[in-house]
């Protein structure tokens, strides 16, 4: 079976740093994705990890440890517009993505 | 704008009815995916097509069916609708190969289905 776990909700303050964790147990692994989804909108691609380590992209970084089945998304210098759901997804086969239920992040002033 | 087009954006219908959701993938993308997102639920994978052929099936009900046409657009047919089918239905497309990048999915804006 496929199991991807994320915290349901997190809160943080504007300008702060927040780390959103994701653990996974899947039959097959061919990369891990993070997507951002604002309420009622389409998910948009944020980052991709296939090898262990940290990938940095501006204010966002994503980390992967395949041996631990663990990833995190790090958001720095939080802005109000970062209030959204963050979806962790594992590619288990030929371009097949399995999504976690997402973490709703609320950024307050 | 992801380049993936979904119609209709909103649809209200009654239980027992049948609806068809349509998706046009990004130009050049051969893979089309359908996902269902209910309130407070994650994206549930329904089905994937690649160049007209069904490639993978997820938790798709027997009342639901899909197909991908020669021009690569796809349709998701939902029949004998129930209240619990109310959800946001997303279509996504993906490039043919991974050579140009991680092969991420590009999502359409979704079709919001309300069953009364």
PDB file of N, CA, C and O in Angstrom, chain A residues 30 33 35 37 40-43 45 48 87 91 94-101 104, chain B residues 31 33 35 37 40 42-43 45 48 55 90 94-96 98 102-105 107-108:
ATOM      1  N   UNK A  30      10.375   6.818  -6.951  1.00  0.00           N
ATOM      2  CA  UNK A  30      11.079   7.366  -8.101  1.00  0.00           C
ATOM      3  C   UNK A  30      11.067   8.882  -8.031  1.00  0.00           C
ATOM      4  O   UNK A  30      10.906   9.560  -9.040  1.00  0.00           O
ATOM      5  N   UNK A  33       7.964  14.932  -4.628  1.00  0.00           N
ATOM      6  CA  UNK A  33       7.587  16.267  -5.076  1.00  0.00           C
ATOM      7  C   UNK A  33       6.905  17.025  -3.942  1.00  0.00           C
ATOM      8  O   UNK A  33       6.233  16.439  -3.091  1.00  0.00           O
ATOM      9  N   UNK A  35       4.176  20.282  -3.720  1.00  0.00           N
ATOM     10  CA  UNK A  35       3.293  21.180  -4.453  1.00  0.00           C
ATOM     11  C   UNK A  35       2.670  22.159  -3.469  1.00  0.00           C
ATOM     12  O   UNK A  35       2.445  21.842  -2.303  1.00  0.00           O
ATOM     13  N   UNK A  37      -0.759  24.530  -2.900  1.00  0.00           N
ATOM     14  CA  UNK A  37      -2.124  24.678  -3.384  1.00  0.00           C
ATOM     15  C   UNK A  37      -2.862  25.712  -2.549  1.00  0.00           C
ATOM     16  O   UNK A  37      -3.122  25.488  -1.364  1.00  0.00           O
ATOM     17  N   UNK A  40      -9.016  26.299  -3.280  1.00  0.00           N
ATOM     18  CA  UNK A  40      -9.839  26.343  -4.479  1.00  0.00           C
ATOM     19  C   UNK A  40      -9.082  26.476  -5.781  1.00  0.00           C
ATOM     20  O   UNK A  40      -9.688  26.641  -6.841  1.00  0.00           O
ATOM     21  N   UNK A  41      -7.741  26.391  -5.701  1.00  0.00           N
ATOM     22  CA  UNK A  41      -6.945  26.545  -6.913  1.00  0.00           C
ATOM     23  C   UNK A  41      -6.197  25.261  -7.240  1.00  0.00           C
ATOM     24  O   UNK A  41      -6.205  24.301  -6.476  1.00  0.00           O
ATOM     25  N   UNK A  42      -5.538  25.262  -8.385  1.00  0.00           N
ATOM     26  CA  UNK A  42      -4.775  24.092  -8.812  1.00  0.00           C
ATOM     27  C   UNK A  42      -3.456  24.009  -8.044  1.00  0.00           C
ATOM     28  O   UNK A  42      -2.854  25.025  -7.717  1.00  0.00           O
ATOM     29  N   UNK A  43      -2.988  22.809  -7.766  1.00  0.00           N
ATOM     30  CA  UNK A  43      -1.655  22.654  -7.181  1.00  0.00           C
ATOM     31  C   UNK A  43      -0.597  23.131  -8.173  1.00  0.00           C
ATOM     32  O   UNK A  43      -0.727  22.929  -9.384  1.00  0.00           O
ATOM     33  N   UNK A  45       3.710  23.180  -8.848  1.00  0.00           N
ATOM     34  CA  UNK A  45       4.954  22.498  -8.527  1.00  0.00           C
ATOM     35  C   UNK A  45       5.918  23.425  -7.794  1.00  0.00           C
ATOM     36  O   UNK A  45       6.124  24.570  -8.191  1.00  0.00           O
ATOM     37  N   UNK A  48      11.466  19.146  -6.314  1.00  0.00           N
ATOM     38  CA  UNK A  48      11.608  17.729  -6.641  1.00  0.00           C
ATOM     39  C   UNK A  48      12.922  17.220  -6.082  1.00  0.00           C
ATOM     40  O   UNK A  48      13.963  17.868  -6.232  1.00  0.00           O
ATOM     41  N   UNK A  87       1.529  20.067  -0.381  1.00  0.00           N
ATOM     42  CA  UNK A  87       1.286  18.656  -0.655  1.00  0.00           C
ATOM     43  C   UNK A  87       2.593  17.934  -0.948  1.00  0.00           C
ATOM     44  O   UNK A  87       3.359  18.357  -1.813  1.00  0.00           O
ATOM     45  N   UNK A  91       6.470   9.781  -6.388  1.00  0.00           N
ATOM     46  CA  UNK A  91       6.302   9.105  -7.671  1.00  0.00           C
ATOM     47  C   UNK A  91       6.655   7.642  -7.473  1.00  0.00           C
ATOM     48  O   UNK A  91       7.789   7.302  -7.145  1.00  0.00           O
ATOM     49  N   UNK A  94       5.818   4.807 -13.314  1.00  0.00           N
ATOM     50  CA  UNK A  94       6.003   5.626 -14.497  1.00  0.00           C
ATOM     51  C   UNK A  94       5.140   6.869 -14.402  1.00  0.00           C
ATOM     52  O   UNK A  94       3.980   6.871 -14.738  1.00  0.00           O
ATOM     53  N   UNK A  95       5.699   7.921 -13.870  1.00  0.00           N
ATOM     54  CA  UNK A  95       5.036   9.214 -13.741  1.00  0.00           C
ATOM     55  C   UNK A  95       3.773   9.179 -12.882  1.00  0.00           C
ATOM     56  O   UNK A  95       2.964  10.079 -12.951  1.00  0.00           O
ATOM     57  N   UNK A  96       3.565   8.139 -12.087  1.00  0.00           N
ATOM     58  CA  UNK A  96       2.385   8.082 -11.237  1.00  0.00           C
ATOM     59  C   UNK A  96       2.713   8.732  -9.905  1.00  0.00           C
ATOM     60  O   UNK A  96       3.631   8.312  -9.205  1.00  0.00           O
ATOM     61  N   UNK A  97       1.975   9.762  -9.541  1.00  0.00           N
ATOM     62  CA  UNK A  97       2.186  10.489  -8.292  1.00  0.00           C
ATOM     63  C   UNK A  97       1.107  10.153  -7.290  1.00  0.00           C
ATOM     64  O   UNK A  97      -0.083  10.214  -7.606  1.00  0.00           O
ATOM     65  N   UNK A  98       1.550   9.791  -6.073  1.00  0.00           N
ATOM     66  CA  UNK A  98       0.623   9.566  -4.966  1.00  0.00           C
ATOM     67  C   UNK A  98       0.800  10.708  -3.984  1.00  0.00           C
ATOM     68  O   UNK A  98       1.913  10.969  -3.522  1.00  0.00           O
ATOM     69  N   UNK A  99      -0.299  11.364  -3.646  1.00  0.00           N
ATOM     70  CA  UNK A  99      -0.241  12.551  -2.801  1.00  0.00           C
ATOM     71  C   UNK A  99      -0.596  12.249  -1.357  1.00  0.00           C
ATOM     72  O   UNK A  99      -1.461  11.409  -1.082  1.00  0.00           O
ATOM     73  N   UNK A 100       0.032  12.964  -0.447  1.00  0.00           N
ATOM     74  CA  UNK A 100      -0.410  12.988   0.932  1.00  0.00           C
ATOM     75  C   UNK A 100      -1.623  13.908   1.041  1.00  0.00           C
ATOM     76  O   UNK A 100      -2.019  14.556   0.069  1.00  0.00           O
ATOM     77  N   UNK A 101      -2.201  13.993   2.231  1.00  0.00           N
ATOM     78  CA  UNK A 101      -3.408  14.803   2.406  1.00  0.00           C
ATOM     79  C   UNK A 101      -3.100  16.291   2.508  1.00  0.00           C
ATOM     80  O   UNK A 101      -3.996  17.112   2.488  1.00  0.00           O
ATOM     81  N   UNK A 104      -1.918  22.306   5.852  1.00  0.00           N
ATOM     82  CA  UNK A 104      -2.441  23.663   5.694  1.00  0.00           C
ATOM     83  C   UNK A 104      -1.594  24.602   6.542  1.00  0.00           C
ATOM     84  O   UNK A 104      -1.514  24.457   7.759  1.00  0.00           O
TER      85      UNK A 104
ATOM     86  N   UNK B  31       0.702  12.411 -21.526  1.00  0.00           N
ATOM     87  CA  UNK B  31       0.083  11.796 -20.347  1.00  0.00           C
ATOM     88  C   UNK B  31      -0.969  12.703 -19.749  1.00  0.00           C
ATOM     89  O   UNK B  31      -0.735  13.900 -19.565  1.00  0.00           O
ATOM     90  N   UNK B  33      -3.756  12.780 -16.422  1.00  0.00           N
ATOM     91  CA  UNK B  33      -4.129  12.178 -15.149  1.00  0.00           C
ATOM     92  C   UNK B  33      -5.415  12.823 -14.654  1.00  0.00           C
ATOM     93  O   UNK B  33      -5.640  14.013 -14.862  1.00  0.00           O
ATOM     94  N   UNK B  35      -7.569  13.386 -11.026  1.00  0.00           N
ATOM     95  CA  UNK B  35      -7.547  13.314  -9.569  1.00  0.00           C
ATOM     96  C   UNK B  35      -8.868  13.860  -9.026  1.00  0.00           C
ATOM     97  O   UNK B  35      -9.468  14.766  -9.606  1.00  0.00           O
ATOM     98  N   UNK B  37     -10.517  15.559  -5.522  1.00  0.00           N
ATOM     99  CA  UNK B  37     -10.193  16.173  -4.238  1.00  0.00           C
ATOM    100  C   UNK B  37     -11.488  16.569  -3.551  1.00  0.00           C
ATOM    101  O   UNK B  37     -12.152  17.522  -3.943  1.00  0.00           O
ATOM    102  N   UNK B  40     -11.349  18.757   2.464  1.00  0.00           N
ATOM    103  CA  UNK B  40     -10.411  18.314   3.492  1.00  0.00           C
ATOM    104  C   UNK B  40      -9.745  16.978   3.172  1.00  0.00           C
ATOM    105  O   UNK B  40      -9.209  16.330   4.059  1.00  0.00           O
ATOM    106  N   UNK B  42      -7.062  14.744   0.564  1.00  0.00           N
ATOM    107  CA  UNK B  42      -5.951  14.907  -0.361  1.00  0.00           C
ATOM    108  C   UNK B  42      -6.381  14.603  -1.780  1.00  0.00           C
ATOM    109  O   UNK B  42      -7.526  14.233  -2.046  1.00  0.00           O
ATOM    110  N   UNK B  43      -5.454  14.756  -2.675  1.00  0.00           N
ATOM    111  CA  UNK B  43      -5.708  14.433  -4.070  1.00  0.00           C
ATOM    112  C   UNK B  43      -5.716  12.920  -4.237  1.00  0.00           C
ATOM    113  O   UNK B  43      -4.711  12.264  -3.996  1.00  0.00           O
ATOM    114  N   UNK B  45      -5.832   9.818  -6.647  1.00  0.00           N
ATOM    115  CA  UNK B  45      -5.564   9.464  -8.028  1.00  0.00           C
ATOM    116  C   UNK B  45      -6.674   8.562  -8.568  1.00  0.00           C
ATOM    117  O   UNK B  45      -7.043   7.575  -7.946  1.00  0.00           O
ATOM    118  N   UNK B  48      -4.869   7.257 -15.193  1.00  0.00           N
ATOM    119  CA  UNK B  48      -3.877   7.892 -16.042  1.00  0.00           C
ATOM    120  C   UNK B  48      -3.949   7.310 -17.447  1.00  0.00           C
ATOM    121  O   UNK B  48      -4.107   6.106 -17.624  1.00  0.00           O
ATOM    122  N   UNK B  55      -2.988   3.749 -18.612  1.00  0.00           N
ATOM    123  CA  UNK B  55      -1.677   3.341 -18.122  1.00  0.00           C
ATOM    124  C   UNK B  55      -1.720   2.913 -16.666  1.00  0.00           C
ATOM    125  O   UNK B  55      -0.998   2.016 -16.259  1.00  0.00           O
ATOM    126  N   UNK B  90      -9.564  17.323 -10.728  1.00  0.00           N
ATOM    127  CA  UNK B  90      -8.433  17.920 -11.423  1.00  0.00           C
ATOM    128  C   UNK B  90      -7.942  17.002 -12.525  1.00  0.00           C
ATOM    129  O   UNK B  90      -7.862  15.782 -12.367  1.00  0.00           O
ATOM    130  N   UNK B  94       1.533  15.718 -18.246  1.00  0.00           N
ATOM    131  CA  UNK B  94       2.953  15.564 -17.972  1.00  0.00           C
ATOM    132  C   UNK B  94       3.700  15.362 -19.289  1.00  0.00           C
ATOM    133  O   UNK B  94       3.150  14.777 -20.222  1.00  0.00           O
ATOM    134  N   UNK B  95       4.946  15.812 -19.337  1.00  0.00           N
ATOM    135  CA  UNK B  95       5.722  15.636 -20.559  1.00  0.00           C
ATOM    136  C   UNK B  95       5.949  14.170 -20.910  1.00  0.00           C
ATOM    137  O   UNK B  95       5.853  13.288 -20.069  1.00  0.00           O
ATOM    138  N   UNK B  96       6.320  13.926 -22.112  1.00  0.00           N
ATOM    139  CA  UNK B  96       6.503  12.561 -22.604  1.00  0.00           C
ATOM    140  C   UNK B  96       7.648  11.867 -21.897  1.00  0.00           C
ATOM    141  O   UNK B  96       7.566  10.714 -21.570  1.00  0.00           O
ATOM    142  N   UNK B  98      11.286  12.191 -19.131  1.00  0.00           N
ATOM    143  CA  UNK B  98      11.835  12.895 -17.987  1.00  0.00           C
ATOM    144  C   UNK B  98      13.063  13.702 -18.373  1.00  0.00           C
ATOM    145  O   UNK B  98      13.635  14.382 -17.544  1.00  0.00           O
ATOM    146  N   UNK B 102      12.027  16.989 -14.044  1.00  0.00           N
ATOM    147  CA  UNK B 102      11.601  15.915 -13.146  1.00  0.00           C
ATOM    148  C   UNK B 102      10.320  15.237 -13.580  1.00  0.00           C
ATOM    149  O   UNK B 102       9.914  14.251 -12.990  1.00  0.00           O
ATOM    150  N   UNK B 103       9.660  15.751 -14.588  1.00  0.00           N
ATOM    151  CA  UNK B 103       8.429  15.118 -15.031  1.00  0.00           C
ATOM    152  C   UNK B 103       7.266  15.450 -14.132  1.00  0.00           C
ATOM    153  O   UNK B 103       6.390  14.628 -13.907  1.00  0.00           O
ATOM    154  N   UNK B 104       7.284  16.701 -13.614  1.00  0.00           N
ATOM    155  CA  UNK B 104       6.193  17.061 -12.718  1.00  0.00           C
ATOM    156  C   UNK B 104       4.875  17.176 -13.469  1.00  0.00           C
ATOM    157  O   UNK B 104       4.843  17.304 -14.687  1.00  0.00           O
ATOM    158  N   UNK B 105       3.800  17.112 -12.708  1.00  0.00           N
ATOM    159  CA  UNK B 105       2.467  17.257 -13.267  1.00  0.00           C
ATOM    160  C   UNK B 105       2.081  18.726 -13.325  1.00  0.00           C
ATOM    161  O   UNK B 105       2.394  19.498 -12.418  1.00  0.00           O
ATOM    162  N   UNK B 107      -1.234  20.974 -13.471  1.00  0.00           N
ATOM    163  CA  UNK B 107      -2.653  20.815 -13.178  1.00  0.00           C
ATOM    164  C   UNK B 107      -3.499  21.887 -13.840  1.00  0.00           C
ATOM    165  O   UNK B 107      -3.107  23.054 -13.922  1.00  0.00           O
ATOM    166  N   UNK B 108      -4.692  21.469 -14.268  1.00  0.00           N
ATOM    167  CA  UNK B 108      -5.700  22.428 -14.674  1.00  0.00           C
ATOM    168  C   UNK B 108      -6.350  23.063 -13.463  1.00  0.00           C
ATOM    169  O   UNK B 108      -6.046  22.707 -12.318  1.00  0.00           O
TER     170      UNK B 108
END
